[in-house]
XYZ file of C-alpha atoms in Angstrom:
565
model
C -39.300 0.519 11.792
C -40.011 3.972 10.703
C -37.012 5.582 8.864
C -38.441 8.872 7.908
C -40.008 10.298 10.851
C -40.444 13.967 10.798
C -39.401 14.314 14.327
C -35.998 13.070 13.362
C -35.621 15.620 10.300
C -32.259 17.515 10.133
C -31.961 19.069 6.868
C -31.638 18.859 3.089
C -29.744 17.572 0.244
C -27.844 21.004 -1.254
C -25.324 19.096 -3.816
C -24.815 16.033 -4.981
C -21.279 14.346 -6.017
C -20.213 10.623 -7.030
C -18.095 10.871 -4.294
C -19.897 12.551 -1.047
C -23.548 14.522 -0.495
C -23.580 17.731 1.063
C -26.500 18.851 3.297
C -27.873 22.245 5.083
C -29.184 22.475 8.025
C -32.158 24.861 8.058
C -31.228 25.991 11.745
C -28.312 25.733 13.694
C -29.824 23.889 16.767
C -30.829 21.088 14.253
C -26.844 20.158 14.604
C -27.636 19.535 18.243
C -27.985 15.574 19.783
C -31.504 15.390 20.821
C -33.997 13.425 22.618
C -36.792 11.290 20.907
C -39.065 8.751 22.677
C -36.619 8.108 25.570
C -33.359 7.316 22.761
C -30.603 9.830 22.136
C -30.260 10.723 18.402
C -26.906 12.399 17.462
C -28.292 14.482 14.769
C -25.346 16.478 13.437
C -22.428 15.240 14.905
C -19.290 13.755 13.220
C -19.999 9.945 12.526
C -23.208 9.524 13.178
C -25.553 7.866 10.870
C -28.167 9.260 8.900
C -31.123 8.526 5.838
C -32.092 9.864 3.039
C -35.462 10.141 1.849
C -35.906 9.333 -1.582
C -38.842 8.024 -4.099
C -38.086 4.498 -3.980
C -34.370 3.929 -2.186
C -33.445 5.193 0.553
C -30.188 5.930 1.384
C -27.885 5.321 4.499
C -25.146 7.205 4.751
C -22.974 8.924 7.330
C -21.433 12.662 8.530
C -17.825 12.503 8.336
C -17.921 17.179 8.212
C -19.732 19.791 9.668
C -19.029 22.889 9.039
C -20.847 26.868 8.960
C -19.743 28.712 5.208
C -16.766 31.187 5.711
C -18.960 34.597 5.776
C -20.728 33.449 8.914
C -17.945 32.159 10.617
C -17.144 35.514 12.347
C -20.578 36.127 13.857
C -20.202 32.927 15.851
C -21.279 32.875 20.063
C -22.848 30.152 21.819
C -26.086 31.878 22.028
C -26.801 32.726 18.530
C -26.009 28.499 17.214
C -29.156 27.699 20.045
C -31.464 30.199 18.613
C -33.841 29.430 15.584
C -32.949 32.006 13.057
C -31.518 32.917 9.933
C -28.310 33.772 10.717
C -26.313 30.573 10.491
C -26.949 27.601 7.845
C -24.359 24.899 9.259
C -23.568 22.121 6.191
C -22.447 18.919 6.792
C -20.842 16.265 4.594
C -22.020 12.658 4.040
C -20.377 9.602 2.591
C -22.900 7.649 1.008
C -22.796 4.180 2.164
C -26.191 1.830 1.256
C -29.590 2.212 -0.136
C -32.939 0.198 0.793
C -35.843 -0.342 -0.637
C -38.226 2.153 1.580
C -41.334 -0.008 1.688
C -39.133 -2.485 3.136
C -36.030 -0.362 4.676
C -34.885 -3.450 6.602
C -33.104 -4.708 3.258
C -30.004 -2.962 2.918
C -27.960 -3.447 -0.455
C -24.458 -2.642 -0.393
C -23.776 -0.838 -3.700
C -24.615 2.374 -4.504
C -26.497 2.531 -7.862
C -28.586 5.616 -7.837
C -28.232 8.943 -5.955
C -30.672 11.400 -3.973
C -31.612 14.553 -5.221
C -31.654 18.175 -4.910
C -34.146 18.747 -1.988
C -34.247 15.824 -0.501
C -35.022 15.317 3.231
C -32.127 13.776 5.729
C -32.893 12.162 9.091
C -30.988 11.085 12.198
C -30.695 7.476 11.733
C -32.195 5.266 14.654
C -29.866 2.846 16.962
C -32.986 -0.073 15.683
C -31.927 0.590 11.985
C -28.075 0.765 12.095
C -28.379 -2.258 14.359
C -30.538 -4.209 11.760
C -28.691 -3.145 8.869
C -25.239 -4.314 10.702
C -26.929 -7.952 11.385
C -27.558 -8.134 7.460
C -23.842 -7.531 6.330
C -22.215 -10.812 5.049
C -25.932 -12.517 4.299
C -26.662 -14.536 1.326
C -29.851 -15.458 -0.241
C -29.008 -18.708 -0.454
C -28.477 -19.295 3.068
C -30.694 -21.058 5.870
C -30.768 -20.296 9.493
C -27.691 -18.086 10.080
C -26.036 -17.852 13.984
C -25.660 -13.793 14.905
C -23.900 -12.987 17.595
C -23.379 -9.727 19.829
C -19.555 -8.491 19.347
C -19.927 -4.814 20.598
C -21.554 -1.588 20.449
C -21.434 1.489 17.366
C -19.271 4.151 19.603
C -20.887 6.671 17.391
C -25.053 6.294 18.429
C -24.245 2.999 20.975
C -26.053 0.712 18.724
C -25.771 -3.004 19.369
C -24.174 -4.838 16.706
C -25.384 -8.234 16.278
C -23.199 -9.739 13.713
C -23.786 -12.633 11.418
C -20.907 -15.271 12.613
C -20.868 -16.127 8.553
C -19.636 -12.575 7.659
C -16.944 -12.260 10.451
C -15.135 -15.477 9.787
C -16.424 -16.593 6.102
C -13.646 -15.055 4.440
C -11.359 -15.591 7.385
C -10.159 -12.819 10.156
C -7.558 -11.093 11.562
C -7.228 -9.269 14.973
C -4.549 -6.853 15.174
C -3.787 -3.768 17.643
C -0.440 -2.820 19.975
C -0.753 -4.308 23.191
C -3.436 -2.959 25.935
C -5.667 -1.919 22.897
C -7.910 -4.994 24.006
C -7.078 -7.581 21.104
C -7.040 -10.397 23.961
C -10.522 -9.394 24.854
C -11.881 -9.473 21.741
C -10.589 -12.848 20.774
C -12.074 -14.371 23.783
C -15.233 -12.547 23.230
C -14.956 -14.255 19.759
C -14.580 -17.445 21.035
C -17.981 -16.993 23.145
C -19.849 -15.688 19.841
C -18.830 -18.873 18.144
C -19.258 -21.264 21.260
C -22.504 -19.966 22.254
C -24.315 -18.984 18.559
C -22.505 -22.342 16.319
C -22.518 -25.634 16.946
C -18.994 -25.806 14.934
C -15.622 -26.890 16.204
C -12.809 -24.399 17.547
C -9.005 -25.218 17.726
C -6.857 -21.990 20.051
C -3.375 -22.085 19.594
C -2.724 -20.342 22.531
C 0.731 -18.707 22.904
C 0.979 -17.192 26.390
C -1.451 -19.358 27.975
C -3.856 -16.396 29.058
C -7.225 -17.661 27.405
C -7.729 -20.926 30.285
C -11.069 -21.596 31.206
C -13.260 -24.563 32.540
C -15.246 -24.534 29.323
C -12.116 -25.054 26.775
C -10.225 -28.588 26.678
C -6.709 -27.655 27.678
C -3.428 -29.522 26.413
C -0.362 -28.008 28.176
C 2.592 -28.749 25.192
C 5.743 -28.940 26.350
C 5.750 -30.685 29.309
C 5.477 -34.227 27.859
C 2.051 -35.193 27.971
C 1.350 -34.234 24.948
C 3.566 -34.612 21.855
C 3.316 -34.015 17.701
C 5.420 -37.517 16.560
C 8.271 -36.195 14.742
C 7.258 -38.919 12.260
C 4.161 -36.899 10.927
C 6.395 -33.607 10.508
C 7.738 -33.318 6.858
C 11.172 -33.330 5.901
C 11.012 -29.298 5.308
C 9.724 -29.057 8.730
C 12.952 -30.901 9.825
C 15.111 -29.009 8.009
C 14.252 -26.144 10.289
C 14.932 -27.819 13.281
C 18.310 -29.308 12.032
C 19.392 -25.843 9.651
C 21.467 -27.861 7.481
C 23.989 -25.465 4.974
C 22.603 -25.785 1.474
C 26.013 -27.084 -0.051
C 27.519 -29.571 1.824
C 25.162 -30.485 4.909
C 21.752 -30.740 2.992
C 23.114 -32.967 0.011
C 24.537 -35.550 2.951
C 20.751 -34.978 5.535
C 19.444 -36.079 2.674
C 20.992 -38.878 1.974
C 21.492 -40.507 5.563
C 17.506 -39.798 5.473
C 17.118 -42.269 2.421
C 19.121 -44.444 4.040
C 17.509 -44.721 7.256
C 14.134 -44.958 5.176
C 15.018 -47.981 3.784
C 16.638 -49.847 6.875
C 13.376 -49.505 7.908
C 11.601 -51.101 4.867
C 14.231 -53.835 4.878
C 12.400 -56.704 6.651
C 13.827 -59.440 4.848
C 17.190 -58.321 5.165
C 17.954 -57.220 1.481
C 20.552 -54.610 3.032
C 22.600 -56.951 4.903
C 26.132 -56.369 4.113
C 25.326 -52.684 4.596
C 24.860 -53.090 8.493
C 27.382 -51.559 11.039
C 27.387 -54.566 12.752
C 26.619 -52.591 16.416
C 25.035 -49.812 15.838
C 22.610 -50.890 12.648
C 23.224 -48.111 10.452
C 24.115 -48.192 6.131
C 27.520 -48.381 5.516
C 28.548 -47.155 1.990
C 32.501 -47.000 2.396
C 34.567 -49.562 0.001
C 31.024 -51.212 -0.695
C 29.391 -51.912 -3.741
C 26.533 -49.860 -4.941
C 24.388 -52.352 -7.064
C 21.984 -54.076 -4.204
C 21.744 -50.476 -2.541
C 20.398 -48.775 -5.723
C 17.993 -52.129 -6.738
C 16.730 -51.849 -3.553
C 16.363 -47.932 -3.264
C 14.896 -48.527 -7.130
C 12.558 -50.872 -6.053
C 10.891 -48.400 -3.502
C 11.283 -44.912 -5.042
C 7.553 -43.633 -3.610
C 8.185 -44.519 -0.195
C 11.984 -43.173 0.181
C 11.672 -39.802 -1.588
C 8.433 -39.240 -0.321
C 8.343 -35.947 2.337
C 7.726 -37.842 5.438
C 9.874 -38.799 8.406
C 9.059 -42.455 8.835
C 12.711 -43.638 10.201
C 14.773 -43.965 13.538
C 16.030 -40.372 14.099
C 18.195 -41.500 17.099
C 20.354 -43.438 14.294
C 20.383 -40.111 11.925
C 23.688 -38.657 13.731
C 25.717 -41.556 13.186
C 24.379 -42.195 9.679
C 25.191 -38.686 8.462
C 28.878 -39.491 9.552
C 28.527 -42.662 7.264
C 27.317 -40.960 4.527
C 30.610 -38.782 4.377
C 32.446 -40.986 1.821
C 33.348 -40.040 -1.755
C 31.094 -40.844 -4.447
C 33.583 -43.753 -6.751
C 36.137 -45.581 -5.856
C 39.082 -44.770 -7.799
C 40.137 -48.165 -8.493
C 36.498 -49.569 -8.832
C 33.085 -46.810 -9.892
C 30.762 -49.217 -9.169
C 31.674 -48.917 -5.377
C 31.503 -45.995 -3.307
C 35.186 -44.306 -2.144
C 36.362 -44.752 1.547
C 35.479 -42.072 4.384
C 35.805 -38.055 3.210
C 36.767 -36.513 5.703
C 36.872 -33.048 4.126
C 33.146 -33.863 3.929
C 33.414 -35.103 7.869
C 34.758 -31.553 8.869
C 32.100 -29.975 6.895
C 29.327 -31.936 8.755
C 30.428 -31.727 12.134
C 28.057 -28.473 13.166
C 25.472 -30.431 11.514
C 26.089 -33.879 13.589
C 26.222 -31.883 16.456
C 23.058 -30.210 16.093
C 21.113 -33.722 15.194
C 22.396 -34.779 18.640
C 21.391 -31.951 20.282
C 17.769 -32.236 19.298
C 17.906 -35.731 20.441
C 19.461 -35.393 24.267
C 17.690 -32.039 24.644
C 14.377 -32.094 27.462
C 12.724 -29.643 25.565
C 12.778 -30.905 22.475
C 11.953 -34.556 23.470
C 8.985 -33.315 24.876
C 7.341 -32.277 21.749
C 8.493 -34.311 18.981
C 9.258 -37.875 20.870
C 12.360 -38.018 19.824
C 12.759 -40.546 22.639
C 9.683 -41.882 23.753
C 11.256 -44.264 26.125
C 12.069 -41.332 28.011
C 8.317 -40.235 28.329
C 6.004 -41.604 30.242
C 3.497 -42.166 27.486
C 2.594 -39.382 26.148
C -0.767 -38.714 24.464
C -0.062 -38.024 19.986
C -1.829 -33.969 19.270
C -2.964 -35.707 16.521
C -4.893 -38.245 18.315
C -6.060 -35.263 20.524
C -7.169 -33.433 17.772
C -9.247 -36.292 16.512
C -10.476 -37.004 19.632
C -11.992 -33.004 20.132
C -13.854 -33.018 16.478
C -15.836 -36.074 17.768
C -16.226 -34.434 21.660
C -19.400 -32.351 22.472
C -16.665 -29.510 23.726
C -16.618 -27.016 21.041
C -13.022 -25.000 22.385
C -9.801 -27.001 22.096
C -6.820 -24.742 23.635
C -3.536 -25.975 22.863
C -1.347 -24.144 25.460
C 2.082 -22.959 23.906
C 3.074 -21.219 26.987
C 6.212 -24.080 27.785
C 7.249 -24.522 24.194
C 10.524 -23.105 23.482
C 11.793 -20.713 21.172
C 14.607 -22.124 19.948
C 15.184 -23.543 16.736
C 11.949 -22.451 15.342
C 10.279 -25.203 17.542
C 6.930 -23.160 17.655
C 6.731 -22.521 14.117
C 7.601 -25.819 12.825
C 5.039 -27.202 15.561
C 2.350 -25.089 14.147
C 3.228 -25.885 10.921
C 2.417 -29.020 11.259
C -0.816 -28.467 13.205
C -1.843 -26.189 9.964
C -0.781 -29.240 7.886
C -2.557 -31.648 9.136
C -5.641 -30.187 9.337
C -5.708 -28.974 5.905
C -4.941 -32.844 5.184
C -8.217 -33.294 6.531
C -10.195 -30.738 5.158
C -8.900 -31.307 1.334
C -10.393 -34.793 2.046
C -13.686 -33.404 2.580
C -13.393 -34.263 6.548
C -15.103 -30.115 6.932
C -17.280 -30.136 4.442
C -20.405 -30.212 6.384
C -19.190 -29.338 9.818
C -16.714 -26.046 9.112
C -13.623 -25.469 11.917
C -12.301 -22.168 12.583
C -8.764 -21.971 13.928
C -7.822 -19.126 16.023
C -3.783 -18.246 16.258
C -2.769 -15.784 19.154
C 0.182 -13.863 18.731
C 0.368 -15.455 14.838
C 3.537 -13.475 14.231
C 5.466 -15.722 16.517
C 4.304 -18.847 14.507
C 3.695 -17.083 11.012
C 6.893 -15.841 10.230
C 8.488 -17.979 7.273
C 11.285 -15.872 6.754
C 13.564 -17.465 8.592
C 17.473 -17.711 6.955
C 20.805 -17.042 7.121
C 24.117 -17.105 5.235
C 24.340 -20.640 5.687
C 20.700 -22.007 5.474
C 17.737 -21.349 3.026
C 14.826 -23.945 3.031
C 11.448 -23.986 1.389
C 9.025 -21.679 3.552
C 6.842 -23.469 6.644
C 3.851 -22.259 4.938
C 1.019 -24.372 5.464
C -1.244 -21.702 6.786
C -1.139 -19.574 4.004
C -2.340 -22.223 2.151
C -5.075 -22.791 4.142
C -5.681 -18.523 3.949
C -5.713 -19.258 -0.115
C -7.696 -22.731 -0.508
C -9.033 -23.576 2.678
C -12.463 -21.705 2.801
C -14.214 -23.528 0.454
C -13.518 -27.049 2.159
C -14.780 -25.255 5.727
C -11.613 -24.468 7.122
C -11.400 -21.421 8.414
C -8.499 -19.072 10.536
C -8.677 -16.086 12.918
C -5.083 -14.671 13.294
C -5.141 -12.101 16.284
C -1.209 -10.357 16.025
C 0.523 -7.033 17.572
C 2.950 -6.553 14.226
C 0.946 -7.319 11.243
C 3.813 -6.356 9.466
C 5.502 -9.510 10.661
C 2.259 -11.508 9.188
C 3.638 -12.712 5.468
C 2.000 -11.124 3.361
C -0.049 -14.178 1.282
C -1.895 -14.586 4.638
C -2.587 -11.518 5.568
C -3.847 -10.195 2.264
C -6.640 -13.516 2.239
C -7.819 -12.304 5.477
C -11.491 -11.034 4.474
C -12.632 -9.397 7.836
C -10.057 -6.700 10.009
C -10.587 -6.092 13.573
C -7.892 -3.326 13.800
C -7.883 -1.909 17.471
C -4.943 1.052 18.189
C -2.308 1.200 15.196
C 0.992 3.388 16.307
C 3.436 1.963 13.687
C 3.378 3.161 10.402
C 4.690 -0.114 8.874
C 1.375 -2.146 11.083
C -0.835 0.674 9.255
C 0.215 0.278 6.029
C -0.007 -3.469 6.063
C -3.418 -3.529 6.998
C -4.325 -1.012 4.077
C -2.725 -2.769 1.574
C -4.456 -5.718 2.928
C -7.662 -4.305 3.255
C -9.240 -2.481 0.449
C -11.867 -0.840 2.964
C -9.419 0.289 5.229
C -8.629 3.540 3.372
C -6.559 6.039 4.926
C -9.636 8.407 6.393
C -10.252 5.219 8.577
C -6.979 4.478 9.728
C -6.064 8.042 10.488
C -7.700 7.166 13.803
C -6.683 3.666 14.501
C -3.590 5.755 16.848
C -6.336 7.255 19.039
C -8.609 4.508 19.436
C -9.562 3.969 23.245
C -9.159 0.932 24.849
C -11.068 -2.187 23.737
C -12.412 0.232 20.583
C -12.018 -1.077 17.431
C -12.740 -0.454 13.868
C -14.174 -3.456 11.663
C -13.639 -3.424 7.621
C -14.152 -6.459 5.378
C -15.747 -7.279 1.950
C -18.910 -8.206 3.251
C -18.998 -4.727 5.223
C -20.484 -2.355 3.391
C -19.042 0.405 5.791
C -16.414 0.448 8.305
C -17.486 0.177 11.750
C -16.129 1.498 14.976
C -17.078 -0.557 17.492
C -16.712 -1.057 21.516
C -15.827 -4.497 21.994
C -18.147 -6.382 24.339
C -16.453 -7.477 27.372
C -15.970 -11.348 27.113
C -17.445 -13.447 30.526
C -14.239 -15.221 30.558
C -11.901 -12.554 30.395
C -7.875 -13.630 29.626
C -5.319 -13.358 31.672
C -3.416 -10.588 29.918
C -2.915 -7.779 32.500
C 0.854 -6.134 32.682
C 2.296 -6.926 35.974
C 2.510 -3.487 38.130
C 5.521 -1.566 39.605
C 4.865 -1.079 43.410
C 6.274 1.798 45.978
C 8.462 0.283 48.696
């Protein structure tokens, strides 16, 4: 690689700044793209790369002005900027953006720690040196054989962009763009890079079912084959599905869950005279309190634990039970006889716990009813079952999960959870997994209240955004409304691919997100063409725009079409 080649000269350094370098170009035609052994070099144009020359550094940088000083302005024809003359001195300025050592210009360093002087030459940088520098962004000394990948070309000089897999999902990654900007495309073409450059495991959460494909293990959720036992989620996770009000509901869901906890601990029969003698639930009304509380003593860890390990078909009817006042009058070592100002307050909340069990949908994700099913296969056994598989592309197909009642959330929640179980146990250490959400806002969003219920947030993947990366578990979030992404997530995400930005609110998340996104950059993100993109992260020197390379397998994401009659 020959950086300074005389037949790519273009001008010199005229001022130098902390900030930018301004150049002159002798002649005017040296503004002009050119030809040079068969490859197009963009010489002055807006955004295209350049070096310069210095005694021991080199320095990349590129033209983000062009312009012709203010007295020649008015002499201006298209003849006179061709010809080779005196009249015209264009200037351009450059943001300086690397330096390299020149006797080995292949090693870029990404700070900028000395400056060029007064004189010195500029060249039109080569498609071969961008390209190289690009693949070098994100690598470490330390590391060993590292798996590069080709996501795209520069739109500015079409150099290929061979990117280290390390830098793009190290820190974790976010796609985000309006929809027909091509955010589909690149996550499949993402999923190729790390299929066909890693040997590392892959877990889609797909949420419109577009991305299927013979190479991916497919589970269809929400049809029954599959379910997540509602005995792995937590009881936060079921507070979402059952929305209990804070006051009166919660206090009594709680209860009838400590209950239940212990029927099912009581194999010698400790709990007895607490048995509804046909239905099997705790009864607490005109009953003493002394064996209950030994017994509920006696297993503390295990009952207030966060975990779901009971009968939920038997929670309904023990919520009613647990509607009694706390003392007996007459006696305060028993418990008082039914409330049934508590009964009328519970009633929405009864209703609701029987609605999760009888309803299809629900049934089919969380087994609510597994006699009902014809034996379905657990996710988490599935999940197991993929990290030991030569596959490297589990899809888990959301398409036929409902909406309602924060099913998807809670479901993905629990996903999240699980896994980062695994990898705080060391289960990633040595083999890293990178989990890719599509359309995260619909799963991300932990807001979720009203007048009547407030619950701790479902927030197990921004913990895994936070602590995750160094125990190899990694996430790719690909959204339409950052702004919708909370922002603890989306400000750990260490690598944007931000295709077409409209909203103001999307912009502005992704800046204060991204410290390299500053507002020059996403000035453009509105007029980005199709499948364009611009990609910022710490371990990018520079921001790149970037044509997304069209994935092999290409999603299924095309609007449907109005037709004439």
């Amino acid at each position: 690689m020959k950086p300074f080649d005389h037949e790519k000269f273009i001008g010199y350094i005229s001022e130098v700044s902390a900030q930018t370098i301004l150049m002159q170009f002798p002649v005017a035609p040296l503004v002009h793209p050119f030809y040079y052994h068969g490859s197009v070099y963009l010489s002055g144009s807006v955004g295209s790369f350049v070096v310069i020359e210095g005694t021991e550094r080199g320095f990349l940088g590129r033209l983000i002005e062009v312009s012709l000083p203010q007295g020649e302005r008015k002499e201006i024809t298209d003849q006179n900027t061709h010809m080779e003359s005196d009249e015209f001195h264009p200037v351009g300025r450059i943001e300086l953006l690397a330096i390299f050592n020149v006797y080995a210009p292949e090693k870029i360093e990404k700070t900028i720690s000395r400056y060029p002087t007064i004189g010195s030459k500029v060249y039109s940088c080569s498609d071969e040196q961008i390209s190289l520098y690009v693949a070098k962004f994100g690598e470490k000394k330390s590391e060993g054989t590292i798996p590069y990948a080709e996501i795209g070309k520069l739109t500015s000089n079409d150099a290929v962009c061979n990117v280290s897999i390390n830098s793009l999902f190290g820190r974790h990654c976010a796609v985000v763009g309006t929809t027909g900007g091509g955010k589909s495309w690149t996550v499949a073409t993402l999923l190729e890079m790390v299929d066909k450059s890693t040997k590392n495991k892959c877990i889609l959460i797909d949420a419109t079912g577009e991305y299927v494909n013979e190479s991916m293990t497919s589970v269809p959720i929400g049809t029954g084959q599959y379910i997540f036992d509602y005995k792995d989620l937590t009881i936060d996770e079921l507070t979402f599905l059952l929305r209990p009000s804070s006051r009166v509901q919660l206090p009594k869901l709680m209860d009838a869950i400590r209950s239940l906890k212990m029927l099912k601990l009581d194999e010698n029969g400790e709990l007895a005279e607490y048995k509804h003698a046909r239905t099997g639930n705790i009864l607490k009304a005109l009953r003493k309190k002394d064996t209950f509380q030994r017994f509920m003593m006696a297993h503390a860890q295990y009952i207030e634990d966060n975990g779901c390990k009971f009968d939920f078909s038997m929670l309904p009817n023990q919520i009613v039970a647990e509607c009694v006042y706390d003392t007996n009058l007459n006696d305060e070592t028993m418990w008082g006889k039914r409330s049934e100002n508590d009964y009328g307050n519970c009633m929405s909340l009864i209703n609701r716990t029987r609605n999760v069990i009888f309803t299809s949908e629900y049934n089919r994700i969380f087994a609510f009813d597994r006699s009902s099913l014809d034996n379905p296969k657990n996710l988490i056994d599935v999940l197991e079952d993929h990290l030991q598989s030569e596959k490297s592309i589990l899809r888990l197909d959301f398409s036929s999960v409902s909406f309602d009642y924060q099913v998807r959330e809670i479901l993905v929640n629990s996903i999240g959870k699980y896994l980062l179980q695994k990898a705080r146990a060391g289960a990633f250490k040595d083999a890293p997994v990178l989990v890719f959400v599509d359309e995260a806002h619909q799963f991300l969003n932990k807001n979720i209240r009203d007048e009547y219920f407030d619950a701790k947030p479902l927030d197990a993947f921004e913990q895994i955004s936070k602590e995750a990366r160094k125990y190899g578990l990694f996430i790719c979030i690909a959204t339409q409304m950052p702004r919708d992404i909370p922002l603890g997530t989306l400000s750990q995400m260490g690598t944007f691919i931000v295709h077409r930005l409209i909203n103001e609110q999307d912009k502005k998340a992704v800046e204060s997100a991204a410290s390299a996104a500053n507002r020059n950059i996403l000035s453009f993100l509105p007029i980005l063409g199709e499948g364009e993109a611009v990609i910022v992260g710490v371990d990018y020197p520079m921001p790149l725009t970037v044509k997304i390379k069209e994935p092999t397998r290409k999603p299924d994401s095309n609007t449907p079409k109005f037709s004439c009659k």
